Amino acid sequence: MTSTKETPMTSTTTETLHLPDVDLVYDVHGPVPTADGRPLLFMIGQPMQADGFTDLAAQFPDRTVVTYDPRGLGRSAVRRDGRHDQTPQNQAADLHALAAHLGQGRVDVFGSSGGAVAGLTWVSLHPRDVATLVAHEPPSTWALPNDAEEADRAFRGVREAYQDRGFGAGMAQFIALTMWPGEFTDAYFAQPPADPAMFGMPTEDDGNRDDMLLSERAVTVTRYEYDLDAIRSSGTRVVLGVGEETGDTITARTARAVADKLGADVAMFPSHHGGFVGGGPENPYAGKPVEFGVTLHEVLDAS
């Protein structure tokens, strides 16, 4: 594997790691080796890419932060494996290769949503890579103690709405799912289909069916069962994160369920599922990245 630099050496550099079946584009915010000898801090998502962590990375001028675009997404779209899915196992292998390429030993990781699933998978498959993992709201439906099958059915409803009526219908159904408090009961499934217009989503079908979040490609994230015993025996400190505003909705419940299975701590973070992302016209669901960063500092520094 080789690496090619795409920008001059500055406080942030963008490089490409050429692996056998993917060209992985990543950003390094700060010096390598790190200025104070602390671990590199990886910030990872799925399907969120590096730009989704811009606001949070800015809260860590004292750390060297690594962000990247997962294989098949964004700047890492060049693949040679003939596949179109994004599995946690592949993402863990890519992250393992990237950490080895940077050569700084064990790293700290903040993983959000599908990135939290990838982080947990990374620890299970490569137990000597990660010092501390903060897994923020992994959508691991299989971990739910009472309504795992119902949660899968609810997510299947999102995929069916997307397949039948396009992006707006699928995203509206997804938002309705993520807003539902508590377990998925008959009352949830008795609701009429979510109206895209109510959530400011397009009502016309653009014909595309390749959205990572709404298509069958998301199943590999929500249903993948990482090895809990391997995580427990890895020596990695694992903390599950839950947003204060997430309440008792699906990703808060899955995060707590995973924590229960691992015997791991749960840390409360400001805002919601995307609470580390700032505002702007492109994001009407702005979080609180400054406050979120303070909490993440505290969680990481407690190790």
Short mmCIF file of C-alpha atoms in Angstrom, two decimals, residues 141 143-155 176-191 246-254 256-257 260:
data_model
loop_
_atom_site.label_atom_id
_atom_site.label_comp_id
_atom_site.label_asym_id
_atom_site.label_seq_id
_atom_site.Cartn_x
_atom_site.Cartn_y
_atom_site.Cartn_z
CA THR A 141 -30.88 -3.05 16.72
CA ALA A 143 -28.80 -5.60 20.97
CA LEU A 144 -32.27 -4.45 22.06
CA PRO A 145 -33.57 -6.75 24.80
CA ASN A 146 -37.28 -6.64 23.96
CA ASP A 147 -38.03 -5.32 20.48
CA ALA A 148 -35.08 -6.16 18.22
CA GLU A 149 -37.34 -7.78 15.63
CA GLU A 150 -39.76 -4.87 15.72
CA ALA A 151 -36.89 -2.41 15.26
CA ASP A 152 -35.74 -4.34 12.21
CA ARG A 153 -39.29 -4.22 10.90
CA ALA A 154 -39.39 -0.44 11.42
CA PHE A 155 -36.13 0.01 9.51
CA ALA A 176 -40.48 9.34 12.00
CA LEU A 177 -38.68 6.18 13.12
CA THR A 178 -35.90 8.08 14.88
CA MET A 179 -38.43 10.31 16.67
CA TRP A 180 -40.49 7.42 18.07
CA PRO A 181 -40.04 7.23 21.87
CA GLY A 182 -39.62 3.83 23.46
CA GLU A 183 -40.20 0.38 22.05
CA PHE A 184 -41.78 -0.18 18.64
CA THR A 185 -45.33 -1.26 19.45
CA ASP A 186 -48.45 -1.88 17.39
CA ALA A 187 -49.20 1.83 17.73
CA TYR A 188 -46.06 2.67 15.76
CA PHE A 189 -46.91 0.32 12.90
CA ALA A 190 -50.54 1.50 12.84
CA GLN A 191 -49.46 5.00 11.81
CA THR A 246 -32.13 11.68 22.16
CA GLY A 247 -34.31 10.66 25.09
CA ASP A 248 -35.67 7.13 24.73
CA THR A 249 -35.59 6.97 20.95
CA ILE A 250 -33.97 4.16 19.00
CA THR A 251 -30.27 5.11 19.05
CA ALA A 252 -30.32 5.97 22.75
CA ARG A 253 -31.89 2.61 23.48
CA THR A 254 -29.42 0.70 21.30
CA ARG A 256 -27.65 1.64 26.39
CA ALA A 257 -28.32 -1.95 25.33
CA ASP A 260 -25.37 -3.28 29.25
#
